[in-house]
Tab-separated table of C-alpha atoms in Angstrom:
chain	number	residue	atom	x	y	z
A	1	MET	CA	-22.868	37.988	34.699
A	2	GLY	CA	-22.052	34.786	32.810
A	3	ARG	CA	-24.206	32.735	35.154
A	4	ASN	CA	-27.132	35.142	34.773
A	5	ILE	CA	-26.956	34.821	30.980
A	6	GLU	CA	-26.809	31.023	31.235
A	7	GLU	CA	-29.810	30.925	33.568
A	8	PHE	CA	-31.743	33.243	31.245
A	9	GLU	CA	-30.988	31.012	28.248
A	10	LEU	CA	-32.146	27.923	30.143
A	11	LEU	CA	-35.376	29.633	31.203
A	12	ASN	CA	-35.952	30.955	27.685
A	13	THR	CA	-35.441	27.494	26.168
A	14	ALA	CA	-37.826	25.958	28.713
A	15	SER	CA	-40.432	28.591	27.882
A	16	GLN	CA	-40.072	27.957	24.141
A	17	LEU	CA	-40.353	24.204	24.629
A	18	ARG	CA	-43.478	24.682	26.717
A	19	ARG	CA	-45.062	26.752	23.943
A	20	ALA	CA	-44.007	24.120	21.394
A	21	GLY	CA	-45.780	21.459	23.435
A	22	GLU	CA	-48.898	23.613	23.624
A	23	HIS	CA	-48.801	24.108	19.866
A	24	ALA	CA	-48.519	20.361	19.275
A	25	PHE	CA	-51.512	19.752	21.543
A	26	ALA	CA	-53.565	22.333	19.623
A	27	PHE	CA	-52.336	21.052	16.253
A	28	TYR	CA	-53.804	17.607	16.928
A	29	ARG	CA	-56.937	19.107	18.497
A	30	GLY	CA	-56.461	17.304	21.792
A	31	ALA	CA	-56.201	13.823	20.264
A	32	ILE	CA	-52.762	13.539	21.877
A	33	PRO	CA	-52.732	14.377	25.634
A	34	ALA	CA	-50.902	17.565	26.599
A	35	ASP	CA	-48.421	15.790	28.859
A	36	GLU	CA	-47.437	13.477	25.996
A	37	CYS	CA	-46.973	16.432	23.658
A	38	HIS	CA	-44.681	18.135	26.163
A	39	ARG	CA	-42.733	14.917	26.791
A	40	VAL	CA	-42.097	14.288	23.096
A	41	VAL	CA	-41.057	17.908	22.518
A	42	GLN	CA	-38.514	17.678	25.327
A	43	GLU	CA	-37.267	14.279	24.172
A	44	SER	CA	-36.946	15.487	20.577
A	45	TYR	CA	-34.997	18.545	21.714
A	46	ASP	CA	-32.655	16.432	23.832
A	47	LEU	CA	-32.014	13.974	20.992
A	48	LEU	CA	-31.223	16.750	18.519
A	49	ALA	CA	-29.009	18.544	21.036
A	50	GLU	CA	-26.735	15.509	21.357
A	51	ASN	CA	-25.166	16.154	17.934
A	52	ALA	CA	-25.968	19.801	17.262
A	53	ALA	CA	-23.063	22.121	16.504
A	54	ILE	CA	-25.347	25.191	16.774
A	55	ARG	CA	-28.201	25.165	19.269
A	56	HIS	CA	-30.049	28.450	18.805
A	57	HIS	CA	-32.420	26.908	16.228
A	58	LEU	CA	-33.075	23.609	18.021
A	59	VAL	CA	-36.468	24.454	19.519
A	60	PRO	CA	-38.246	25.062	16.178
A	61	LEU	CA	-36.592	21.938	14.761
A	62	ALA	CA	-37.694	19.908	17.780
A	63	GLU	CA	-41.217	21.294	17.413
A	64	ARG	CA	-41.409	20.335	13.739
A	65	TRP	CA	-40.004	16.871	14.414
A	66	THR	CA	-42.438	16.444	17.310
A	67	LEU	CA	-45.420	16.960	15.007
A	68	ASP	CA	-44.150	14.149	12.779
A	69	ARG	CA	-43.421	11.870	15.724
A	70	LEU	CA	-46.813	12.464	17.339
A	71	ARG	CA	-48.551	11.718	14.032
A	72	ARG	CA	-46.815	8.356	13.938
A	73	VAL	CA	-47.510	7.610	17.602
A	74	GLY	CA	-51.145	8.615	17.149
A	75	THR	CA	-51.643	6.360	14.136
A	76	LEU	CA	-49.930	3.421	15.823
A	77	ASP	CA	-52.371	3.427	18.738
A	78	LYS	CA	-55.370	4.412	16.575
A	79	ARG	CA	-55.862	7.871	18.055
A	80	LEU	CA	-55.229	9.330	14.606
A	81	ALA	CA	-56.283	7.921	11.243
A	82	ARG	CA	-53.604	6.750	8.838
A	83	SER	CA	-54.253	8.531	5.562
A	84	VAL	CA	-51.174	7.832	3.417
A	85	PRO	CA	-48.260	5.349	3.446
A	86	GLU	CA	-45.207	6.014	5.625
A	87	VAL	CA	-41.699	5.573	4.194
A	88	LEU	CA	-38.497	5.772	6.258
A	89	PHE	CA	-34.998	6.054	4.775
A	90	VAL	CA	-32.035	5.247	7.047
A	91	ASP	CA	-28.320	5.723	6.468
A	92	ALA	CA	-25.332	6.200	8.755
A	93	HIS	CA	-25.650	9.917	9.482
A	94	ASP	CA	-28.844	11.227	7.801
A	95	THR	CA	-26.629	13.538	5.771
A	96	GLY	CA	-26.238	11.689	2.451
A	97	ALA	CA	-28.207	8.922	0.760
A	98	ALA	CA	-31.185	8.833	3.155
A	99	PRO	CA	-32.116	12.532	3.009
A	100	LEU	CA	-31.368	12.533	-0.720
A	101	ALA	CA	-33.867	9.733	-1.293
A	102	ALA	CA	-36.379	11.256	1.132
A	103	ALA	CA	-36.240	14.644	-0.594
A	104	LEU	CA	-36.774	13.061	-4.007
A	105	LEU	CA	-39.687	10.917	-2.864
A	106	ALA	CA	-41.369	13.802	-1.036
A	107	PHE	CA	-40.943	15.988	-4.133
A	108	TYR	CA	-42.650	13.452	-6.393
A	109	ALA	CA	-45.260	12.259	-3.873
A	110	ARG	CA	-46.570	15.761	-3.122
A	111	GLY	CA	-48.334	14.748	0.062
A	112	ARG	CA	-49.482	11.317	-1.096
A	113	VAL	CA	-46.781	9.653	1.050
A	114	ASN	CA	-45.333	10.660	4.418
A	115	VAL	CA	-41.555	10.568	4.073
A	116	SER	CA	-38.822	10.762	6.689
A	117	SER	CA	-35.129	10.019	7.006
A	118	ALA	CA	-32.875	9.210	9.935
A	119	GLY	CA	-29.310	8.252	10.769
A	120	GLN	CA	-27.791	5.675	13.083
A	121	GLN	CA	-25.351	8.343	14.281
A	122	PRO	CA	-26.719	11.671	13.031
A	123	GLY	CA	-24.265	14.165	11.633
A	124	PRO	CA	-24.378	17.945	11.996
A	125	ALA	CA	-25.845	18.892	8.603
A	126	LEU	CA	-26.790	17.739	5.116
A	127	ASP	CA	-23.733	17.192	2.943
A	128	PRO	CA	-23.301	20.348	0.821
A	129	MET	CA	-22.786	18.409	-2.422
A	130	VAL	CA	-26.008	16.474	-1.766
A	131	ALA	CA	-27.808	19.759	-1.179
A	132	GLN	CA	-26.409	21.127	-4.437
A	133	ALA	CA	-27.377	18.022	-6.401
A	134	LEU	CA	-30.953	18.370	-5.169
A	135	ALA	CA	-31.032	22.118	-5.773
A	136	ASP	CA	-29.979	21.496	-9.370
A	137	ASN	CA	-33.182	19.465	-9.746
A	138	GLY	CA	-35.264	22.239	-8.212
A	139	ILE	CA	-35.628	20.577	-4.801
A	140	GLU	CA	-35.262	22.748	-1.689
A	141	THR	CA	-33.255	21.280	1.211
A	142	ARG	CA	-33.020	24.085	3.767
A	143	ASP	CA	-35.636	22.444	6.007
A	144	HIS	CA	-33.678	19.193	6.342
A	145	PHE	CA	-32.002	18.399	9.644
A	146	ALA	CA	-30.298	15.184	10.716
A	147	LYS	CA	-32.333	13.015	13.097
A	148	PRO	CA	-31.675	9.770	14.953
A	149	VAL	CA	-33.650	6.597	14.342
A	150	THR	CA	-36.577	6.425	16.774
A	151	ALA	CA	-38.932	3.576	17.627
A	152	ASP	CA	-41.982	5.495	16.409
A	153	ALA	CA	-40.395	6.032	12.977
A	154	VAL	CA	-39.521	2.345	12.618
A	155	ASP	CA	-42.810	1.004	13.962
A	156	ALA	CA	-45.030	3.302	11.892
A	157	ALA	CA	-43.232	2.785	8.578
A	158	ASP	CA	-44.923	0.807	5.822
A	159	VAL	CA	-41.592	0.753	3.978
A	160	ILE	CA	-38.085	1.028	5.437
A	161	VAL	CA	-35.183	1.578	3.057
A	162	THR	CA	-31.666	1.247	4.444
A	163	PHE	CA	-28.330	2.250	2.948
A	164	GLY	CA	-25.618	-0.053	4.249
A	165	VAL	CA	-26.700	0.106	7.887
A	166	PRO	CA	-28.486	-2.520	10.014
A	167	LEU	CA	-31.504	-1.611	12.070
A	168	GLU	CA	-30.649	-3.063	15.454
A	169	ASN	CA	-33.317	-4.971	17.375
A	170	LEU	CA	-35.768	-4.660	14.492
A	171	GLN	CA	-38.558	-7.160	15.094
A	172	GLU	CA	-40.129	-8.980	12.188
A	173	ASN	CA	-43.233	-7.261	10.901
A	174	PRO	CA	-44.973	-9.099	8.046
A	175	GLU	CA	-46.921	-5.970	7.115
A	176	GLN	CA	-43.767	-3.918	6.676
A	177	ARG	CA	-41.711	-3.864	3.503
A	178	ARG	CA	-37.947	-3.624	3.991
A	179	LEU	CA	-35.508	-2.744	1.257
A	180	SER	CA	-31.741	-2.370	1.170
A	181	TRP	CA	-30.526	-0.097	-1.611
A	182	ASP	CA	-26.926	-0.498	-2.709
A	183	VAL	CA	-26.162	3.134	-3.444
A	184	PRO	CA	-22.677	4.449	-2.552
A	185	SER	CA	-22.853	7.123	0.108
A	186	PRO	CA	-22.225	10.602	-1.315
A	187	ASP	CA	-21.169	11.983	2.083
A	188	GLY	CA	-17.914	13.883	1.736
A	189	GLU	CA	-17.602	13.025	-1.946
A	190	PRO	CA	-17.280	15.335	-4.969
A	191	TYR	CA	-20.320	16.749	-6.703
A	192	ASP	CA	-20.225	14.152	-9.489
A	193	THR	CA	-20.695	11.364	-6.918
A	194	ALA	CA	-23.643	13.152	-5.321
A	195	ALA	CA	-25.205	13.771	-8.742
A	196	ALA	CA	-24.771	10.118	-9.713
A	197	ALA	CA	-26.417	9.022	-6.450
A	198	ARG	CA	-29.255	11.475	-7.091
A	199	ASP	CA	-29.877	10.062	-10.563
A	200	ASP	CA	-29.772	6.460	-9.296
A	201	LEU	CA	-32.137	7.242	-6.415
A	202	ASP	CA	-34.417	9.235	-8.696
A	203	ARG	CA	-35.253	6.081	-10.629
A	204	ARG	CA	-35.608	3.996	-7.486
A	205	VAL	CA	-37.966	6.374	-5.663
A	206	LEU	CA	-40.175	6.742	-8.734
A	207	ARG	CA	-40.581	2.948	-8.890
A	208	LEU	CA	-41.268	2.857	-5.152
A	209	LEU	CA	-43.842	5.632	-5.444
A	210	ALA	CA	-45.617	3.821	-8.268
A	211	ASP	CA	-45.703	0.642	-6.172
A	212	LEU	CA	-47.146	2.520	-3.187
A	213	LEU	CA	-49.807	4.358	-5.158
A	214	TYR	CA	-50.796	1.797	-7.775
A	215	GLY	CA	-49.400	-1.554	-6.617
A	216	PRO	CA	-46.439	-3.522	-7.969
A	217	ALA	CA	-46.178	-3.645	-11.723
A	218	LYS	CA	-47.419	-6.906	-13.219
A	219	PRO	CA	-44.900	-8.984	-15.184
A	220	SER	CA	-45.267	-8.528	-18.938
């Protein structure tokens, strides 16, 4: 009986991933080939599964992540038009400073910037104190999930902000702006630490957003 249940779960997951690939193909109206959509869905699922404590929700997460990844891949090779700047935040686990900054920037940008976060070694979930600090500012975090750093995210980014982690094998790109923000990681820390990081990052992301939308401020 146990084997039958396991085989059913494998077949069910495969069926869901196939439908996710079909949805991605339809979402981009055929601009991305179907086989590429299916490959990225499967790859995204496998990457998320490496660190997932609970797997029953991985297919919808992989599907959502796939849409972001295919957008970046499509803009890199000119199959899709780039409409807004891309910003990538990277920390150790994508559970603290990076998703905190990404949530703040996305909240203020309101679609005028594509924002993502990633971790060198993704953790299982957003730190609860970080989630609370954002919720206290009216920012929803239930859709966040920790993701690894991928080549498409790095290559497509106009701005990469890191928090105490190196990006290995990152080639020089003169068109890409790279920032290192010295903000203590709130992972595993009390609420006051998470709130202080939120307030620090709030100021930083607002300056970054102004730079992206209107250009760097001129010296007075």
